[in-house]
Short mmCIF file of C-alpha atoms in Angstrom, two decimals:
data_model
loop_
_atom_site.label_atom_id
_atom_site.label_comp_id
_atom_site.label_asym_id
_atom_site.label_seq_id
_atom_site.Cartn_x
_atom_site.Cartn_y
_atom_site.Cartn_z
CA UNK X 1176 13.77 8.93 -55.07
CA UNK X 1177 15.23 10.68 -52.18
CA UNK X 1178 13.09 11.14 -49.06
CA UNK X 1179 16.26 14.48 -48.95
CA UNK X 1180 14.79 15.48 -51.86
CA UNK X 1181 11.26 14.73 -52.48
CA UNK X 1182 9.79 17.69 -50.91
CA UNK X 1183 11.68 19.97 -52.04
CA UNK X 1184 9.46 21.48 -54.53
CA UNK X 1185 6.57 22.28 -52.22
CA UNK X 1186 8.83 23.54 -49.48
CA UNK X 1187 10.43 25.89 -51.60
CA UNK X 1188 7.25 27.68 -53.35
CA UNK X 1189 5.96 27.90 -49.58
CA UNK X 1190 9.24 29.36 -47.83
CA UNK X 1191 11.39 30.47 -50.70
CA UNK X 1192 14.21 31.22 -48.07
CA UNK X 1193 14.50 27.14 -47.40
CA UNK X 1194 17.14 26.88 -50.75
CA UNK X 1195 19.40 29.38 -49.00
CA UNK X 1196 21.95 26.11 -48.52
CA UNK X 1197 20.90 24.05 -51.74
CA UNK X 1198 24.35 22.44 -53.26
CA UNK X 1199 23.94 21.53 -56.89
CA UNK X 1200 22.30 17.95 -56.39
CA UNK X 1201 19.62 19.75 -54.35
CA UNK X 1202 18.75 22.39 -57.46
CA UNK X 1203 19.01 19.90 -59.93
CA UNK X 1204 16.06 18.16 -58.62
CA UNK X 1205 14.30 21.13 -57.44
CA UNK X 1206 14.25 22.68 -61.24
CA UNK X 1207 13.60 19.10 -62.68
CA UNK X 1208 10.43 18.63 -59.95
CA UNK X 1209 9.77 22.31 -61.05
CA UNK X 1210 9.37 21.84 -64.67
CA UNK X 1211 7.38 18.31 -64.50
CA UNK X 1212 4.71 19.72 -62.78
CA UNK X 1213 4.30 22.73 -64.75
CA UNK X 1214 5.73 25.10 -61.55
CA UNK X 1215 8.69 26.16 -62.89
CA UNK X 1216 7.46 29.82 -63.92
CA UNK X 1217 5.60 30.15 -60.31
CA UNK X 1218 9.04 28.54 -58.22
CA UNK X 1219 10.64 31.55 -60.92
CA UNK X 1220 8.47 34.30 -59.69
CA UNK X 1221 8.95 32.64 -56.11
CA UNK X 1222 12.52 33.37 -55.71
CA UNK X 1223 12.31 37.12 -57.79
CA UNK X 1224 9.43 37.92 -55.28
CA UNK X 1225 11.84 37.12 -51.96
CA UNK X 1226 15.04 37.88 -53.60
CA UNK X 1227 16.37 34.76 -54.07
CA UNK X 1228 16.80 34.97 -57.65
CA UNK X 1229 19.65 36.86 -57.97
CA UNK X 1230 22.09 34.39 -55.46
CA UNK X 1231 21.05 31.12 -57.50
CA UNK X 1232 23.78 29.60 -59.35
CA UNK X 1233 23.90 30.99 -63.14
CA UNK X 1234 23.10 27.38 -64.63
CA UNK X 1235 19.94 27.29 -62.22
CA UNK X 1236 19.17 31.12 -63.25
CA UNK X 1237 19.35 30.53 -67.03
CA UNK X 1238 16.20 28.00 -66.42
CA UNK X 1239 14.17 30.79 -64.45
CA UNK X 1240 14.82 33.23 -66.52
CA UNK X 1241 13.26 31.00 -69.65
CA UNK X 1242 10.31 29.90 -67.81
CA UNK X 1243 10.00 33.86 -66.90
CA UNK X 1244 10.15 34.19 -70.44
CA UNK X 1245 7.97 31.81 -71.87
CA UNK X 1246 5.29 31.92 -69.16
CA UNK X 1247 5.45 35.98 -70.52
CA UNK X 1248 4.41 34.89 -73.77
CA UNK X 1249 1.73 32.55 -72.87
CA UNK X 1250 -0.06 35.32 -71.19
CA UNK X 1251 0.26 37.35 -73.77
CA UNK X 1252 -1.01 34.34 -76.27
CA UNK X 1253 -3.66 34.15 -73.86
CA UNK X 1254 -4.74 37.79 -73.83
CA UNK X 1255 -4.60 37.53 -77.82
CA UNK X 1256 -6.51 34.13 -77.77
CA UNK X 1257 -9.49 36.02 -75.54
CA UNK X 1258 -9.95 39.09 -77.51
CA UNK X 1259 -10.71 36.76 -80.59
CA UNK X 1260 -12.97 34.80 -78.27
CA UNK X 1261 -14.56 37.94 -77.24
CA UNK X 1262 -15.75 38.57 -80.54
CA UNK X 1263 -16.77 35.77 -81.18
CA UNK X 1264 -18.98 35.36 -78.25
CA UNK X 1265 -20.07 38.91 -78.24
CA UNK X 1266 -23.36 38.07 -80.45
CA UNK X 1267 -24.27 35.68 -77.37
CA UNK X 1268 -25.41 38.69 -75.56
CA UNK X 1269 -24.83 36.18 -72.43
CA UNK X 1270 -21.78 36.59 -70.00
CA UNK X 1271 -19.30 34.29 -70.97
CA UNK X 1272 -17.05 33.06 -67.87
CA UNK X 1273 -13.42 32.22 -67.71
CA UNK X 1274 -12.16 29.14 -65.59
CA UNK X 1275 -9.18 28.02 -63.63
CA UNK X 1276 -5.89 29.62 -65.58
CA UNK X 1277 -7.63 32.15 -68.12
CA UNK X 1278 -9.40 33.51 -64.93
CA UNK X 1279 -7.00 33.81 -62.86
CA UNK X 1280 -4.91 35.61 -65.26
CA UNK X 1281 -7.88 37.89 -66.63
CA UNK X 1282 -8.66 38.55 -62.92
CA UNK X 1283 -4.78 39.76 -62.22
CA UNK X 1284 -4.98 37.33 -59.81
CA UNK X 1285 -1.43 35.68 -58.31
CA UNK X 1286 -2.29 32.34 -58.98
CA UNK X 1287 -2.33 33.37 -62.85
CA UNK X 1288 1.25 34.82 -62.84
CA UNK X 1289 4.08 33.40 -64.54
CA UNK X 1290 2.21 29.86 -65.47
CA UNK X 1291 1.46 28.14 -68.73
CA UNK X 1292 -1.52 27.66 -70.31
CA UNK X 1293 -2.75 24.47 -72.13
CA UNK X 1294 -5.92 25.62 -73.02
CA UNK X 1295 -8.88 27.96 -71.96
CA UNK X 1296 -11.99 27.06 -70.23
CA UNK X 1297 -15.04 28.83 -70.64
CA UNK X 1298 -18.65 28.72 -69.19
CA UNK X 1299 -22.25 30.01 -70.52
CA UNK X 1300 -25.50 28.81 -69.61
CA UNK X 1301 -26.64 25.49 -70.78
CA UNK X 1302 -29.43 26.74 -72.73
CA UNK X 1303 -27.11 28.85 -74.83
CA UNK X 1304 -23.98 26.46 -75.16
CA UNK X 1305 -25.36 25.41 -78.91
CA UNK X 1306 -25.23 28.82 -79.61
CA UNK X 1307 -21.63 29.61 -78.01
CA UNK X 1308 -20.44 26.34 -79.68
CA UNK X 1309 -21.69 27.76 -83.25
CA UNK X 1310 -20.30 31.25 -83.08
CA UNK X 1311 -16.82 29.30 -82.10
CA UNK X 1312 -17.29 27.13 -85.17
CA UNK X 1313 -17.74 30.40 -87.31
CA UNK X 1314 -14.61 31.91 -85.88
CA UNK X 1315 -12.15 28.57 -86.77
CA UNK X 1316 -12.52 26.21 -83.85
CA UNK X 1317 -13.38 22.62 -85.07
CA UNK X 1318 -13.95 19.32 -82.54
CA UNK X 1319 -11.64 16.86 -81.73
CA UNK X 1320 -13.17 14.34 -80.96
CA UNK X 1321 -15.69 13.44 -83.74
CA UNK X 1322 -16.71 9.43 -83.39
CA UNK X 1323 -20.11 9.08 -82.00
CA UNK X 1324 -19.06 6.97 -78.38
CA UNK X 1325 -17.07 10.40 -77.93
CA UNK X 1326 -19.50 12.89 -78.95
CA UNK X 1327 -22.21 10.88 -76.35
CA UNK X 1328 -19.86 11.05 -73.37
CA UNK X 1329 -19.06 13.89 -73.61
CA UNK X 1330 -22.51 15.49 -74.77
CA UNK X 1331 -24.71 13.25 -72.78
CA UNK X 1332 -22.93 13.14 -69.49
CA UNK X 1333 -19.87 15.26 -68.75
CA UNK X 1334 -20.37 19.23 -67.72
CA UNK X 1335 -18.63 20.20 -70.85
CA UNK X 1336 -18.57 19.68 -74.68
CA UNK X 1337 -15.79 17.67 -76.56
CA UNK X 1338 -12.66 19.85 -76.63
CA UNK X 1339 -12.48 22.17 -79.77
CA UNK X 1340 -9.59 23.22 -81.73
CA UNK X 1341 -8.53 26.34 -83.48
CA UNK X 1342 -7.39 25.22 -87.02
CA UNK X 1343 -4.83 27.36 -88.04
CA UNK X 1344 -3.44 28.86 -84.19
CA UNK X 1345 -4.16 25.10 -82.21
CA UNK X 1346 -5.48 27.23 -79.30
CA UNK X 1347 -7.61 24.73 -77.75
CA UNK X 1348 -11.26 25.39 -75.75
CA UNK X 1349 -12.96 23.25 -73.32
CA UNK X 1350 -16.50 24.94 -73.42
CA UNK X 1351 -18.47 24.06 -70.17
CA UNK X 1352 -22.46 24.62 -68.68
CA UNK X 1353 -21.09 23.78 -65.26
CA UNK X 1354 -18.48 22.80 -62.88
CA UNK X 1355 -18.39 19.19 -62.19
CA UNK X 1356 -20.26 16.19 -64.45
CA UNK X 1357 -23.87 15.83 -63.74
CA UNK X 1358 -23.30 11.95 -63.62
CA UNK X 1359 -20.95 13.16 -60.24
CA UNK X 1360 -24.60 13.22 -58.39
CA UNK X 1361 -23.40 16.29 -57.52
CA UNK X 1362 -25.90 19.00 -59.27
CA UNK X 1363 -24.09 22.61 -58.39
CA UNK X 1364 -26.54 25.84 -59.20
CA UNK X 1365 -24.82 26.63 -62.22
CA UNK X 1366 -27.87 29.49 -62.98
CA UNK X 1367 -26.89 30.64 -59.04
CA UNK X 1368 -22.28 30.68 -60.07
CA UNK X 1369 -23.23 33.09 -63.12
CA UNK X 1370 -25.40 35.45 -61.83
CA UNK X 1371 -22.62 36.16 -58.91
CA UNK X 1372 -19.62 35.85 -61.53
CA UNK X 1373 -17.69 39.32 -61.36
CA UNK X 1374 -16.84 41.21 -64.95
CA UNK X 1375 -13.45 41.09 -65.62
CA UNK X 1376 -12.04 44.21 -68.44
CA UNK X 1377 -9.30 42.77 -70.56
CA UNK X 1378 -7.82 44.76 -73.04
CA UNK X 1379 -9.17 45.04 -76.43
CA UNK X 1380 -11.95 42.86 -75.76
CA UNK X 1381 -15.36 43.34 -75.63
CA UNK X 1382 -17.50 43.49 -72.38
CA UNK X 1383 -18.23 39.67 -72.09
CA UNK X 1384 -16.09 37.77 -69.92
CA UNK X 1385 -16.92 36.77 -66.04
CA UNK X 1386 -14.90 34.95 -63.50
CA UNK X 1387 -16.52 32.92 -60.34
CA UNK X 1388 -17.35 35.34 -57.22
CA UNK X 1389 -13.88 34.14 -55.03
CA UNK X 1390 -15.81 31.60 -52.85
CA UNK X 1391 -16.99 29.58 -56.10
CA UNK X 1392 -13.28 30.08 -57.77
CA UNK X 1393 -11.99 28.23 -55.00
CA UNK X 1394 -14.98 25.41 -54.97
CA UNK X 1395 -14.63 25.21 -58.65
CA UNK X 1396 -10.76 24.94 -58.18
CA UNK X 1397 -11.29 22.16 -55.20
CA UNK X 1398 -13.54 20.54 -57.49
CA UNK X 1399 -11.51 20.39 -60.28
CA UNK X 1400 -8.21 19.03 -57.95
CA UNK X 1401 -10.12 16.44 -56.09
CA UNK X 1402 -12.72 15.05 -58.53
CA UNK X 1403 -10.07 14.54 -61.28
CA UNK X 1404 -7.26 11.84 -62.11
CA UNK X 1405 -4.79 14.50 -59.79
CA UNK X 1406 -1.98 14.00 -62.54
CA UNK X 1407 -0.55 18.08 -61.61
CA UNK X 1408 -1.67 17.57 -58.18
CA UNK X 1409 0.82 19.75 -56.78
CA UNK X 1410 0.44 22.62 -59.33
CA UNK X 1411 -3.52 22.69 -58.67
CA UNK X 1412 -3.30 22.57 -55.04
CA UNK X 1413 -0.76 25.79 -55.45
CA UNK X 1414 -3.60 27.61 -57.45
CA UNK X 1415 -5.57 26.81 -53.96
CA UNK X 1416 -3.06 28.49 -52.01
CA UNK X 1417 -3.01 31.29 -54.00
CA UNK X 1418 -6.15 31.87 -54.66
CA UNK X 1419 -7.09 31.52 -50.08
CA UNK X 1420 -3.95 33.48 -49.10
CA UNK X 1421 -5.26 36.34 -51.58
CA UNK X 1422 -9.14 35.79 -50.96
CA UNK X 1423 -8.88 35.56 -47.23
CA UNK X 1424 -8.78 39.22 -46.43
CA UNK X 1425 -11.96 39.82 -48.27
CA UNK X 1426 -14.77 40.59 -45.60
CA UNK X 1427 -17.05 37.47 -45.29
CA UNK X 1428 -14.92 35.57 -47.60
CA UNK X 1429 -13.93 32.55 -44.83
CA UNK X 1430 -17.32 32.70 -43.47
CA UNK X 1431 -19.15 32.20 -46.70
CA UNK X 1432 -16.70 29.16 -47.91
CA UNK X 1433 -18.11 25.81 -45.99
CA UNK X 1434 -21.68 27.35 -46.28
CA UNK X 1435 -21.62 28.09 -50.03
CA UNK X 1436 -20.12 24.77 -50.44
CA UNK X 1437 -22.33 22.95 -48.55
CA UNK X 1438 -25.15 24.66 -49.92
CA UNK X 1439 -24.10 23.66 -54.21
CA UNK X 1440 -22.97 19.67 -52.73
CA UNK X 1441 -19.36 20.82 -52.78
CA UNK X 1442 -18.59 20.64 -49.70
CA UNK X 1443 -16.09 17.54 -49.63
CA UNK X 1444 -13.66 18.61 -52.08
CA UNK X 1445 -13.50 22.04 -50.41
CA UNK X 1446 -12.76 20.74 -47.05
CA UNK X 1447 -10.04 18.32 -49.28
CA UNK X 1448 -9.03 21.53 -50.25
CA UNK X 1449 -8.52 23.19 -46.84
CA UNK X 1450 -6.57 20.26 -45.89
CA UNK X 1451 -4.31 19.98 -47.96
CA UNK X 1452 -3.36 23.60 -48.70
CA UNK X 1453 -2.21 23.92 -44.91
CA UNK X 1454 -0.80 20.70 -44.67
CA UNK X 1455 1.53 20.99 -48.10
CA UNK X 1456 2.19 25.16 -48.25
CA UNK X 1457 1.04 26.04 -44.69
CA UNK X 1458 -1.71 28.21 -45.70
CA UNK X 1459 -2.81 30.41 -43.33
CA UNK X 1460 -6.67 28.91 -42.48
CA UNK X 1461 -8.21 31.03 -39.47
CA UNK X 1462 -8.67 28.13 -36.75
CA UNK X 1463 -12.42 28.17 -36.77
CA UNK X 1464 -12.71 26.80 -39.74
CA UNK X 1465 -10.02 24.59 -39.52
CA UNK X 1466 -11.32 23.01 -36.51
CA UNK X 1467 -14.38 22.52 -38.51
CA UNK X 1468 -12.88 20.94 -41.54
CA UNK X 1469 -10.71 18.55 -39.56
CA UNK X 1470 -14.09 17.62 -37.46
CA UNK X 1471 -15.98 16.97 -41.06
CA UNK X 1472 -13.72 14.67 -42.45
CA UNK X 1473 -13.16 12.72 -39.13
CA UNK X 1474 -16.68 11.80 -39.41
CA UNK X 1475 -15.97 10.03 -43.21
CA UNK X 1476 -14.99 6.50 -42.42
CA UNK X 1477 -12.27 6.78 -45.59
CA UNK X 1478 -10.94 9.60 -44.33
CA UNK X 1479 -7.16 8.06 -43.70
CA UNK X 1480 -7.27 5.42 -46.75
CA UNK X 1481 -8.43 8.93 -48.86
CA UNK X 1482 -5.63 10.66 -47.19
CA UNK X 1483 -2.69 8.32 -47.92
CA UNK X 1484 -3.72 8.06 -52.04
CA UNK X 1485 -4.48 11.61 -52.29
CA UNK X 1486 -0.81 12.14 -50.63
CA UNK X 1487 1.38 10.63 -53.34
CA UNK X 1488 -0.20 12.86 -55.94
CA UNK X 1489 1.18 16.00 -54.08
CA UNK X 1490 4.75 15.09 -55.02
CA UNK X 1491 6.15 15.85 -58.56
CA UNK X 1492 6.38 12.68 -61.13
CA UNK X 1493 10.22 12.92 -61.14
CA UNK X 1494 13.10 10.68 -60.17
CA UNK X 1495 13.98 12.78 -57.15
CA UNK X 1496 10.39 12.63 -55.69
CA UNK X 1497 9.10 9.55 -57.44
CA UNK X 1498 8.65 5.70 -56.17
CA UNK X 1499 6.98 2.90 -57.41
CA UNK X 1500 4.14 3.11 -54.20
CA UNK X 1501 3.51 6.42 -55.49
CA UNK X 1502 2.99 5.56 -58.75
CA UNK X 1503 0.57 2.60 -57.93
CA UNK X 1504 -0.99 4.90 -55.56
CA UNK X 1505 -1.77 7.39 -58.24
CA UNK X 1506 -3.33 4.62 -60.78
CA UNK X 1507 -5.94 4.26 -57.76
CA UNK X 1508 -6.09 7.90 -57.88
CA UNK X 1509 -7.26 7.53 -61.81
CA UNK X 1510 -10.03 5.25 -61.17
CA UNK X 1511 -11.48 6.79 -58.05
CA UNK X 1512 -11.77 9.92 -60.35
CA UNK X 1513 -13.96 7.52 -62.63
CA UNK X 1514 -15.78 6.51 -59.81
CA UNK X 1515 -16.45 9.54 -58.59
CA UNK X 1516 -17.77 11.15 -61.77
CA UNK X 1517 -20.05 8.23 -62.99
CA UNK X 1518 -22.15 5.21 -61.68
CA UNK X 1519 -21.29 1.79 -62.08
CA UNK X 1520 -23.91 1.25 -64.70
CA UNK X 1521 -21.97 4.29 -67.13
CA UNK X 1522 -18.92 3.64 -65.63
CA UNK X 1523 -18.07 -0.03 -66.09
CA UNK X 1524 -19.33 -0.04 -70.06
CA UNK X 1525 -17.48 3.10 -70.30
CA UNK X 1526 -14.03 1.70 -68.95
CA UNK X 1527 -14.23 -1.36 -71.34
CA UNK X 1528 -15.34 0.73 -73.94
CA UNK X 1529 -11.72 2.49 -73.44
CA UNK X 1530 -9.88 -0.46 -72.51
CA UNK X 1531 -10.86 -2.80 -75.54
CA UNK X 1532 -12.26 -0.90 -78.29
CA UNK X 1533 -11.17 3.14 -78.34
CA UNK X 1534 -7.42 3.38 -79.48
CA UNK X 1535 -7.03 6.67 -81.51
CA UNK X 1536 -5.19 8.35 -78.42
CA UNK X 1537 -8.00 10.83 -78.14
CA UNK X 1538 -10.19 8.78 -75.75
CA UNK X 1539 -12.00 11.07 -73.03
#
């Protein structure tokens, strides 16, 4: 690791002018921090966007121009992958909503541009998920994760069924009923997030899909970031960038955020959220509510202990950004998202469950 070099991911998605001197040690590890955390496409679309792209050197151009490339057919996969869904779900008569990457892409929005998608997430109402899991069943998708301890976690305590499969295409769904696991503590309104989802109108696709109204996109994407194990910290907290710098001209969108938060028990990974976004990428945060968000998490007495782990997930895992602190920093990072998402009495049976007993690499 290079403390020259460890940055240099972040700084250049934020101010794509700051590799106007790279030499070729500094774009070797920019692409390689790039590509590990799933960014290359977005640093791609970066540089086009502010007219970098043209000056880079033609061995750094030849990998933008693939990820260009390839993150072009995964949206394309994707829009393919969600007119079958459409059809399939279309008998729910229920709106069927798209999370994180599917949604930001259906929506057109920036922070779906140029990325790659690992699978689709999708939300209905709890009280029809049997039904949405069923007409998925009928259209190919089979579960992956069929022994029983699996099935009950997943079933029985997380806010979304075992990952499903397609047989024949791979395309993989996580099908959820809310946004964060009920064993959290944290019970969200899921009834109240679809009833103000917006319709989205993809093409060939049948009038089903809904994405979160943009104050719950960005609690759902907070939530998502800073309840989880962080492992693409850096990629999700970009999606949070996005997603403010485009929502934050919409009229009563920064005035709604902390209340609506507040309001569904969300309110700690949001101001996490606003934190981070203006420390990392300098997001523009109007000072009212940053004043409020740094006077929030004063008051948490973990506040600087949360700060410091949290940090070394917000640089890529790559040699030129890597260390071993980080690292051991980040396995802290794994089991605080345990301990956030279950008590002690699921949570310590669940770990040794893992740990001594589950080995056929599909483990939740």
């Amino acid at each position: 690791m290079s403390r020259q070099t460890d940055t240099h991911l972040a700084r250049a998605l934020a101010t794509p002018e700051f590799t106007e001197r790279f030499d070729a040690r500094d774009w070797e590890a920019l692409i390689g921090q790039a590509r590990t955390s799933d960014l290359l496409g977005q640093l791609a679309e970066r540089l086009r966007d502010a007219g970098r792209l043209e000056s880079t050197p033609s061995q750094v151009r030849f990998h933008l121009d693939a990820a260009l490339r390839i993150a072009a057919l995964h949206r394309d996969s994707l829009l393919q992958e969600l007119s079958v869904i459409g059809d399939a779900m279309q008998s729910l008569e229920q709106p069927v909503l798209l999370l994180k990457g599917a949604a930001y892409a259906a929506a057109g929005l920036r922070a779906g541009r140029s990325r790659l998608f690992n699978d689709i997430d999708l939300m209905v109402a709890k009280n029809v998920i049997d039904r949405a899991e069923g007409a998925l069943f009928r259209s190919g998708w089979r579960p992956t994760h069929l022994n029983s301890y699996d099935q009950r976690y997943y079933r029985e305590w997380m806010h979304e069924l075992p990952p499903i499969e397609h047989m024949t295409r791979g395309t993989v769904i996580d099908l959820h009923h809310t946004i964060v696991p009920p064993t959290s503590g944290h019970i969200p309104d899921a009834a109240q997030l679809i009833a103000d989802a917006r319709p989205v109108a993809l093409p060939h696709c049948p009038d089903v899909f809904r994405v979160l109204s943009p104050v719950d996109m960005v609690m759902h994407s907070a939530c998502h970031l800073f309840f989880g194990e962080l492992q693409k910290g850096l990629r999700d907290l970009y999606d949070l960038h996005c997603l403010l710098d485009e929502f934050s001209p919409e009229p009563g969108f920064w005035a709604a955020l902390l209340p609506r938060a507040r309001a569904q028990q969300l309110e700690y990974p949001v101001l996490l959220a606003l934190r981070f976004a203006q420390r990392i990428f300098g997001t523009d945060i109007p000072d009212a509510v940053a004043s409020e968000c740094r006077k929030r998490l004063a008051a948490r007495p973990t506040g600087a202990l949360t700060d410091h782990l949290i940090d070394a997930s917000m640089y890529p895992l790559h040699p030129s950004s890597d260390s071993p602190w980080r690292r051991a920093r980040r396995q802290i990072l794994y089991a605080r998202s345990h301990w956030l998402r279950m008590p002690l009495h699921l949570l310590i049976p669940h770990l040794a469950y893992k740990a001594f007993i589950h080995d056929d690499g599909k483990a939740a």
